[in-house]
mmCIF file of C-alpha atoms and ligand atoms in Angstrom:
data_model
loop_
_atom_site.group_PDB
_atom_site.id
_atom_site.type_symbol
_atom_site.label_atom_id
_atom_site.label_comp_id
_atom_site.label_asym_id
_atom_site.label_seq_id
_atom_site.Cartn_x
_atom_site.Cartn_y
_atom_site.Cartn_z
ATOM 1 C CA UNK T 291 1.769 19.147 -2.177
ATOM 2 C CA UNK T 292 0.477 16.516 -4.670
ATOM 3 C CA UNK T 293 -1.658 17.439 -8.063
ATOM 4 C CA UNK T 294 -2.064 16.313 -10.990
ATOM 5 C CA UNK T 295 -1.074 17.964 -14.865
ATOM 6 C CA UNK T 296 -3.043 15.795 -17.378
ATOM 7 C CA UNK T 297 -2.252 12.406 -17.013
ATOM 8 C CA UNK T 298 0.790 12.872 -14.793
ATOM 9 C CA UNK T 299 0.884 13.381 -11.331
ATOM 10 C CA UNK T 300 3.123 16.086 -10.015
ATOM 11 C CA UNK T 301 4.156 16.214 -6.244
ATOM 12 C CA UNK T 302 6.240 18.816 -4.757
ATOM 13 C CA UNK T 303 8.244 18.837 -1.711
ATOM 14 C CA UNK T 304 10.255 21.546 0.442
ATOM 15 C CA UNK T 305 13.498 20.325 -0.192
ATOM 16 C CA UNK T 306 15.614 17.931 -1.914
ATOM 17 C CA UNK T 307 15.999 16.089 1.035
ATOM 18 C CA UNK T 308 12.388 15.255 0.888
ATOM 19 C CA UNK T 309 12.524 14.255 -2.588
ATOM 20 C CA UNK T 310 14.969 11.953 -1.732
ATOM 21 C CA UNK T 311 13.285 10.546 1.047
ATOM 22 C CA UNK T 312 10.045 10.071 -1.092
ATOM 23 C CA UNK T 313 11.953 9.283 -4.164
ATOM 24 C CA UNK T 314 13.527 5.868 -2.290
ATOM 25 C CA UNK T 315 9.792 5.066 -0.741
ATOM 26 C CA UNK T 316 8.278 5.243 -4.222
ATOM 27 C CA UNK T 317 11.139 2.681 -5.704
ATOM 28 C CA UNK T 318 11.203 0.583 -2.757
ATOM 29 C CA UNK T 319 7.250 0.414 -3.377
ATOM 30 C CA UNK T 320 7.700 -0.282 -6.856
ATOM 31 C CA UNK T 321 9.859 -3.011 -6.566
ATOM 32 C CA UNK T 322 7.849 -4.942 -3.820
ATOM 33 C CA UNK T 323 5.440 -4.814 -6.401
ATOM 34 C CA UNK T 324 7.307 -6.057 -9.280
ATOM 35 C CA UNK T 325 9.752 -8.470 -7.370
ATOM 36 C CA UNK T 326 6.592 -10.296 -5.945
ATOM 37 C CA UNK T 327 4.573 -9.938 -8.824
ATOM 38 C CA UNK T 328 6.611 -11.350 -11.685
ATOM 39 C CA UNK T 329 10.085 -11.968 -9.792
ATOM 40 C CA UNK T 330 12.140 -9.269 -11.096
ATOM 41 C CA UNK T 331 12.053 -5.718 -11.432
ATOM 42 C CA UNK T 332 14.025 -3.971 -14.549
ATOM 43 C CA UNK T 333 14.958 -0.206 -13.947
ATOM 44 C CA UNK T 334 16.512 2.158 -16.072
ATOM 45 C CA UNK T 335 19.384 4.867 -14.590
ATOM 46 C CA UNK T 336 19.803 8.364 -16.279
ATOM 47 C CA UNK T 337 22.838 10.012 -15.004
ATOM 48 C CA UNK T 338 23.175 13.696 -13.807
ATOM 49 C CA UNK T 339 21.820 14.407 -9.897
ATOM 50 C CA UNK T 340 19.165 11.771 -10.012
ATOM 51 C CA UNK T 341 21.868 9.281 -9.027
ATOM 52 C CA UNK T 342 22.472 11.550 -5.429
ATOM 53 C CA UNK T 343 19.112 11.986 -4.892
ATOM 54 C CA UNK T 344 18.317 8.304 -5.091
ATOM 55 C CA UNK T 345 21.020 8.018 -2.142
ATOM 56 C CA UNK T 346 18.216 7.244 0.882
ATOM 57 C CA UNK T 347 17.994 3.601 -1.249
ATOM 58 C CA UNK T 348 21.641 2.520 0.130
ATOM 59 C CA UNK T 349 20.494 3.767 3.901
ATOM 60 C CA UNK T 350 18.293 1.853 6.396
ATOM 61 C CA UNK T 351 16.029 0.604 6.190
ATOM 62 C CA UNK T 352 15.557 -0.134 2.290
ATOM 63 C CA UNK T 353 19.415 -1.462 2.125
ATOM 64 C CA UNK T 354 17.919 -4.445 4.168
ATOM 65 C CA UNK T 355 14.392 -4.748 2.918
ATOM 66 C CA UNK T 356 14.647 -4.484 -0.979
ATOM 67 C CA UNK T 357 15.115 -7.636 -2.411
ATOM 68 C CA UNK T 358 18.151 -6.417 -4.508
ATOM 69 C CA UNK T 359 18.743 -10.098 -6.141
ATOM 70 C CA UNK T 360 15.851 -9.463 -8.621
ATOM 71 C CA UNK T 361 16.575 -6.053 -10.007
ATOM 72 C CA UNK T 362 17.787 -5.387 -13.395
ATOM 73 C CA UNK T 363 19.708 -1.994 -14.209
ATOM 74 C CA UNK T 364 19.748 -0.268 -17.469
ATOM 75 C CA UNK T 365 20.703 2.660 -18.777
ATOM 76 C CA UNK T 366 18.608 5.529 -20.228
ATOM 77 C CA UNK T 367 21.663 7.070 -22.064
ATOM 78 C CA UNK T 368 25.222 6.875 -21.803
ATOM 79 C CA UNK T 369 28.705 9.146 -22.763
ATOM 80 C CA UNK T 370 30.318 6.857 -24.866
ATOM 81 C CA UNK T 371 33.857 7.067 -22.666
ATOM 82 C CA UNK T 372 35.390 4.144 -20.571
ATOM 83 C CA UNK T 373 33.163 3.095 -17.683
ATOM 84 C CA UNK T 374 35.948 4.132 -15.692
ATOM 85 C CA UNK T 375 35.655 7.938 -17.477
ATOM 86 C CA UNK T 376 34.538 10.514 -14.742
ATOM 87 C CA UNK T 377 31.644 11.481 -17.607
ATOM 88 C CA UNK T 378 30.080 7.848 -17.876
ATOM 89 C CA UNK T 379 27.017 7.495 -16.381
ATOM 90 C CA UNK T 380 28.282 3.609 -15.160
ATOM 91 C CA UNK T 381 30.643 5.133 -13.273
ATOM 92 C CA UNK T 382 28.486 7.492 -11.898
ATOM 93 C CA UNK T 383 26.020 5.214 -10.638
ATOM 94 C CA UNK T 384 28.354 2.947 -10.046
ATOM 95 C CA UNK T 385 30.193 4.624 -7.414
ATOM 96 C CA UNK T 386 26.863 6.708 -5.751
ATOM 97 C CA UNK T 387 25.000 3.476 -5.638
ATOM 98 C CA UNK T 388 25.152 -0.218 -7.738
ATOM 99 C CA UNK T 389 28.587 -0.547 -5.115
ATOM 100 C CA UNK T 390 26.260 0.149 -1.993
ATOM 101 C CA UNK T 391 23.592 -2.353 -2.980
ATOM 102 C CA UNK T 392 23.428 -5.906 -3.500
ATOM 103 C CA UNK T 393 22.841 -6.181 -7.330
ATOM 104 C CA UNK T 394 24.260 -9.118 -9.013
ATOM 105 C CA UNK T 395 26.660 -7.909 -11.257
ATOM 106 C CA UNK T 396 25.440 -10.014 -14.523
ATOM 107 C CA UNK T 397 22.119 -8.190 -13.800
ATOM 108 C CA UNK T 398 23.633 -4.500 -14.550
ATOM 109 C CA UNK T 399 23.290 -3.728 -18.358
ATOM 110 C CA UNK T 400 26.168 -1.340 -19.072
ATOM 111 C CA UNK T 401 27.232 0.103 -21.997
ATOM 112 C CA UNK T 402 30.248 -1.948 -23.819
ATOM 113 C CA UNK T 403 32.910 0.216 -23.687
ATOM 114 C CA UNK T 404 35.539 -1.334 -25.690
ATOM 115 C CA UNK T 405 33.358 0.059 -29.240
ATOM 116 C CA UNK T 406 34.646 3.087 -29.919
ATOM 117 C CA UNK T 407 32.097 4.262 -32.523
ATOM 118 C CA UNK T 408 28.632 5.617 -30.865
ATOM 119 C CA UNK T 409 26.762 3.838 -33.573
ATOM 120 C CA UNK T 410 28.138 0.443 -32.455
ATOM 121 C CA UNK T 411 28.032 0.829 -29.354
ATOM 122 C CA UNK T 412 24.515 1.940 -29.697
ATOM 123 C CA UNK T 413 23.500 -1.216 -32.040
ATOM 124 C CA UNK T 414 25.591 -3.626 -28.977
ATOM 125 C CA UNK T 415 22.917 -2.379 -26.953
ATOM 126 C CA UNK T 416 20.468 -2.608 -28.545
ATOM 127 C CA UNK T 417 21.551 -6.622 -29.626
ATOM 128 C CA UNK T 418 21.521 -6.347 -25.266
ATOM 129 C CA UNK T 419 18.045 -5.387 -25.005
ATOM 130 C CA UNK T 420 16.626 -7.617 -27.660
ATOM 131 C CA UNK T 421 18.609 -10.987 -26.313
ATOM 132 C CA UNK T 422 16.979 -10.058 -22.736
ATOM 133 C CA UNK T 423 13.707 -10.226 -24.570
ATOM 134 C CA UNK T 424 14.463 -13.642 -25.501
ATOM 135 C CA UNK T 425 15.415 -14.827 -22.156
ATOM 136 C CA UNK T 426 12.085 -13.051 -20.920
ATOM 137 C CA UNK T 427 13.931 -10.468 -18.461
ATOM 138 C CA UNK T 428 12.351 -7.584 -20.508
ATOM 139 C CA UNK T 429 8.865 -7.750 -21.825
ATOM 140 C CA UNK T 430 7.649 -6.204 -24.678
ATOM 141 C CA UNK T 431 5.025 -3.424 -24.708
ATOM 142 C CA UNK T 432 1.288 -4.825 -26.180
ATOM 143 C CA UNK T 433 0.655 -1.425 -27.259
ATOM 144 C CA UNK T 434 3.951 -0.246 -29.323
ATOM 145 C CA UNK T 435 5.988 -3.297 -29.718
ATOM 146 C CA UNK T 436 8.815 -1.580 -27.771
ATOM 147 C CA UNK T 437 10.370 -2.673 -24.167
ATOM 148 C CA UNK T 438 8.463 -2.296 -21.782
ATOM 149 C CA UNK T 439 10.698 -1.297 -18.752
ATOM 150 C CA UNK T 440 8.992 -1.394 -15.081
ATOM 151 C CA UNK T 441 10.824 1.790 -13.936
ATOM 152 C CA UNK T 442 12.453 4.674 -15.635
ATOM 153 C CA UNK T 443 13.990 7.308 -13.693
ATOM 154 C CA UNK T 444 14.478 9.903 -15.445
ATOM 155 C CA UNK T 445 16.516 13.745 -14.526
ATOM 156 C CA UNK T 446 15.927 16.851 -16.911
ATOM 157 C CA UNK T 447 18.839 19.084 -18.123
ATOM 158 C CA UNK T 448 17.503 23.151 -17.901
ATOM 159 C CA UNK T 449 17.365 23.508 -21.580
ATOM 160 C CA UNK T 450 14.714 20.517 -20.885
ATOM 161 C CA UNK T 451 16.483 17.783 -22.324
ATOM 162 C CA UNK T 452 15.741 14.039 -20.723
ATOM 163 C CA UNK T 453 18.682 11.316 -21.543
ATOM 164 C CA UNK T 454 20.705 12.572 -24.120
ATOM 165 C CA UNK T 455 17.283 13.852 -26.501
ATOM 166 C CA UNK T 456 18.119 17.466 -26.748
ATOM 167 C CA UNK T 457 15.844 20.401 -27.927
ATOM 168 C CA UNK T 458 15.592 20.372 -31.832
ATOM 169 C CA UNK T 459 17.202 17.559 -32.389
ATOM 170 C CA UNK T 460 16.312 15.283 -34.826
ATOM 171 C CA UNK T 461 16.651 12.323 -32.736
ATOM 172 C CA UNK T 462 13.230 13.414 -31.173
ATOM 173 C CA UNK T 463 11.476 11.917 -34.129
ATOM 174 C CA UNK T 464 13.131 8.714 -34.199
ATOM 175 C CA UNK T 465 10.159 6.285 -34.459
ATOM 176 C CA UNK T 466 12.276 2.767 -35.208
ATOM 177 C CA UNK T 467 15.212 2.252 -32.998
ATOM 178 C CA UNK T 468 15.333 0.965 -29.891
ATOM 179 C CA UNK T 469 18.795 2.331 -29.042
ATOM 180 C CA UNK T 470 20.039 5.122 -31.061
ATOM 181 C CA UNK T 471 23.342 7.913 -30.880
ATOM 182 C CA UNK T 472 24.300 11.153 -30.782
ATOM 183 C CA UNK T 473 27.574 12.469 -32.528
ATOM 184 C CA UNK T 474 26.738 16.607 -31.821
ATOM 185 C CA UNK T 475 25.597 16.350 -28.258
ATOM 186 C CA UNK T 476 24.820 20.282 -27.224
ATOM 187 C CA UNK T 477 26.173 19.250 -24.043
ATOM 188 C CA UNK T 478 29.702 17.655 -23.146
ATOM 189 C CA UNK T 479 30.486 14.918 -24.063
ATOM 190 C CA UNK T 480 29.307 15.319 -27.727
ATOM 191 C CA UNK T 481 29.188 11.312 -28.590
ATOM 192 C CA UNK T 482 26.532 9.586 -26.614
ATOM 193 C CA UNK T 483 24.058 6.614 -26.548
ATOM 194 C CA UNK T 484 20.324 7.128 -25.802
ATOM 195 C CA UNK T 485 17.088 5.239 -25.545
ATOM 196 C CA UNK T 486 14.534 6.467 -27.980
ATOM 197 C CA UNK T 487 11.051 8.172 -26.951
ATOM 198 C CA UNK T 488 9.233 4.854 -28.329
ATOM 199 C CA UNK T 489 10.968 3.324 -25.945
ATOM 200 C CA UNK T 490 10.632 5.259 -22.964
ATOM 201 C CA UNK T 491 6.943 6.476 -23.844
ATOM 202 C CA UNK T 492 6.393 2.109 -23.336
ATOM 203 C CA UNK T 493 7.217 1.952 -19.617
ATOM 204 C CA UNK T 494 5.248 1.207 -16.811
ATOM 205 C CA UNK T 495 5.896 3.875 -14.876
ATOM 206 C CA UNK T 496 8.165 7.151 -15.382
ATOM 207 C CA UNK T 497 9.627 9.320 -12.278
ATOM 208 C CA UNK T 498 11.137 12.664 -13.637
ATOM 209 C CA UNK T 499 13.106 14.233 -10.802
ATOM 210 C CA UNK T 500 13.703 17.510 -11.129
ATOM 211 C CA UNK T 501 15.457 19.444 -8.219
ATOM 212 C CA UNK T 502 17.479 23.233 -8.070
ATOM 213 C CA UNK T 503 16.040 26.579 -9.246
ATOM 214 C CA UNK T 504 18.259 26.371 -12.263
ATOM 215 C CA UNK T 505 15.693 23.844 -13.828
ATOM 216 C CA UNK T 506 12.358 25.984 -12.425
ATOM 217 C CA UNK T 507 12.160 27.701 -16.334
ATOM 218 C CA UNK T 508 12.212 24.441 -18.164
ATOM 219 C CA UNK T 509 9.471 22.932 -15.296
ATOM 220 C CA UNK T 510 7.606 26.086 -15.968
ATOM 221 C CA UNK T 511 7.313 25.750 -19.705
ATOM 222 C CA UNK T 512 6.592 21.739 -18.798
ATOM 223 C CA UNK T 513 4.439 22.243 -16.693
ATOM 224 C CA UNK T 514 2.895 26.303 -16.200
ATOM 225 C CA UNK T 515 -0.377 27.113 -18.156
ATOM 226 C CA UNK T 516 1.046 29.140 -21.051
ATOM 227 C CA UNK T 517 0.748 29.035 -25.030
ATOM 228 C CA UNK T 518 3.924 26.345 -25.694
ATOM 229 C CA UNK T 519 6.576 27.476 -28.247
ATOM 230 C CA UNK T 520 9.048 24.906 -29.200
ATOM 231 C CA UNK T 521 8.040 21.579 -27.675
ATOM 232 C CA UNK T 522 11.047 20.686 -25.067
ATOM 233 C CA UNK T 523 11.911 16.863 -25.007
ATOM 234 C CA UNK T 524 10.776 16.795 -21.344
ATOM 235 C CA UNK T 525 7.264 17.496 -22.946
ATOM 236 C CA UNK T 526 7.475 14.328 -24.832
ATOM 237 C CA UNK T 527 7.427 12.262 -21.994
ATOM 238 C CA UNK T 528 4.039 10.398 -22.026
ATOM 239 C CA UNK T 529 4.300 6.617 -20.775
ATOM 240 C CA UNK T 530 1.611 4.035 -21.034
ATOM 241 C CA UNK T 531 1.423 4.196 -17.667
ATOM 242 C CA UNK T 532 1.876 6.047 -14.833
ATOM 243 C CA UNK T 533 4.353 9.776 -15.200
ATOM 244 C CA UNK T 534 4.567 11.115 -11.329
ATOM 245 C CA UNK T 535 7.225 14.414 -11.192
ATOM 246 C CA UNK T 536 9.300 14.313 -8.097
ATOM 247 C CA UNK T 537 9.697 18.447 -7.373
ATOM 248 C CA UNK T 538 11.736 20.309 -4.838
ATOM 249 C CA UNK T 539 10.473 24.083 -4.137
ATOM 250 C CA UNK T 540 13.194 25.815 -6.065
ATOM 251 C CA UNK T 541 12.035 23.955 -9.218
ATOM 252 C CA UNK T 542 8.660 24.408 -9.252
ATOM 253 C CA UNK T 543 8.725 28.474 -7.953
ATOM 254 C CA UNK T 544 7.891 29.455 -11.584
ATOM 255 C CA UNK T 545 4.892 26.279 -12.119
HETATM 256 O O1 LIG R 285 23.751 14.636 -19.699
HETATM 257 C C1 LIG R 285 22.852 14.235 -18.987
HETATM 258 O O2 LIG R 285 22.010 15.129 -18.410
HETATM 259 C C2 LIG R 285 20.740 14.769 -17.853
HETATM 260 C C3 LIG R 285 20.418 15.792 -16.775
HETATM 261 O O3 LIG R 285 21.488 15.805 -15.842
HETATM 262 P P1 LIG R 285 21.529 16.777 -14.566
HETATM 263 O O4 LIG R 285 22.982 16.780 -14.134
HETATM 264 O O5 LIG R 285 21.065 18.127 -15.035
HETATM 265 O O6 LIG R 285 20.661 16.168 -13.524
HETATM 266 C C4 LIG R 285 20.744 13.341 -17.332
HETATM 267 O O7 LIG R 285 19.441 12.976 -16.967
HETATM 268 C C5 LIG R 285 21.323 12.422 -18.403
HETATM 269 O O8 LIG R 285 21.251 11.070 -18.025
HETATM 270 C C6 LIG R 285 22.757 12.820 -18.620
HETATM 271 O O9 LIG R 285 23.447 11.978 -19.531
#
């Protein structure tokens, strides 16, 4: 089923097995586009199950037919732990998919993690993104000023937090940074890095995929006609251009 909520477009499948099939044909589309187009294509990880669900990318036939030499990997927020940590997101990625593909290395943005403090860590990337801006891998947005990032992929935790932007916080109102950091994080680990919703709300296009009947109340509120209460962070999401949801059934049994 495919419909749309606003200016997103929703699409909902049977199983996760579909999502993942139509999750990979989406990207794969997405970076013929942008590979031909400009000759590169930058795309920004969360952690979580996204990183299993994007698994159809490392099968036939897009292991062979994405040209891998032209992406450009980010990270939407990371656990600030060594990449070698069970809880970083690198890792995570790294071992369900950047070591299946053929990325160049030097094109996979990770976080440094010889900085112990979040806040440096947080400001290193940030000094990442903004160098990358002056070699003219990253663009920025005409419209906010911020990067402008071809493809985020994004997951949702079921209190309906996206990267590490957690209900209540007051990181949700951080209007400056590009890169900011979380010392309280609700969920484990507490110290993280995150990209800010300036930031995301720039890119080009947005996939939020959102699969398991543990997340169906949060997709609900996101996404059900009802009076809204507290605004989750998942409701903040609104990119310049183009928001699709990537659903399985279980998730959306309460829309
Ligand atoms: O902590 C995090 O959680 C979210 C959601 O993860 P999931 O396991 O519920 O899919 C994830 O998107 C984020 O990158 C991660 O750091």
């Amino acid at each position: 089923m495919a419909g749309g909520h606003g200016d997103a477009k929703v699409e909902v499948f049977d199983a996760e097995e579909d999502v993942a099939v139509a999750l990979a044909k989406y990207i794969a589309r997405l970076s013929d586009v942008h590979t031909k187009g400009k000759g590169l294509f930058t795309v920004v990880l969360s952690g979580g199950t996204l990183i299993d669900t994007m698994r159809k990318l490392a099968e036939p036939p897009y292991l062979d037919t994405i040209d891998w030499s032209k992406w450009h990997v980010f990270w939407l927020d990371e656990r600030v732990v060594h990449k070698t940590d069970p809880l970083s997101n690198y890792k995570l990625a790294y071992d369900g998919f950047l070591s299946k593909v053929a990325i160049p290395p030097n094109n996979v943005y990770a976080i440094n993690d010889t900085l112990p403090a979040p806040e440096d860590a947080a400001d290193d990337y940030e000094a990442c993104l903004k160098s990358l801006v002056e070699k003219k891998v990253l663009e920025l947005s005409q419209v906010s000023s911020f990067p402008k990032f071809d493809l985020m992929l994004l997951g949702m935790g079921p209190d309906g937090h996206v990267a590490s932007l957690f209900p209540k916080h007051p990181l949700l109102e951080e209007k400056n940074r590009w890169v900011t950091y979380i010392k309280d994080s609700p969920k484990m680990p507490p110290e993280r890095i995150t990209f800010t919703f300036p930031v995301i709300n720039s890119s080009a296009y947005i996939a939020l995929v959102v699969t398991g009947a543990d997340l169906a109340k949060a997709v609900h509120i996101a996404l059900g006609n009802h009076e809204p209460s507290d605004i989750l962070p998942v409701q903040m999401v609104s990119p310049e251009g183009e928001l699709t949801w990537f659903l399985d059934k279980p998730a959306a049994s309460k829309i």
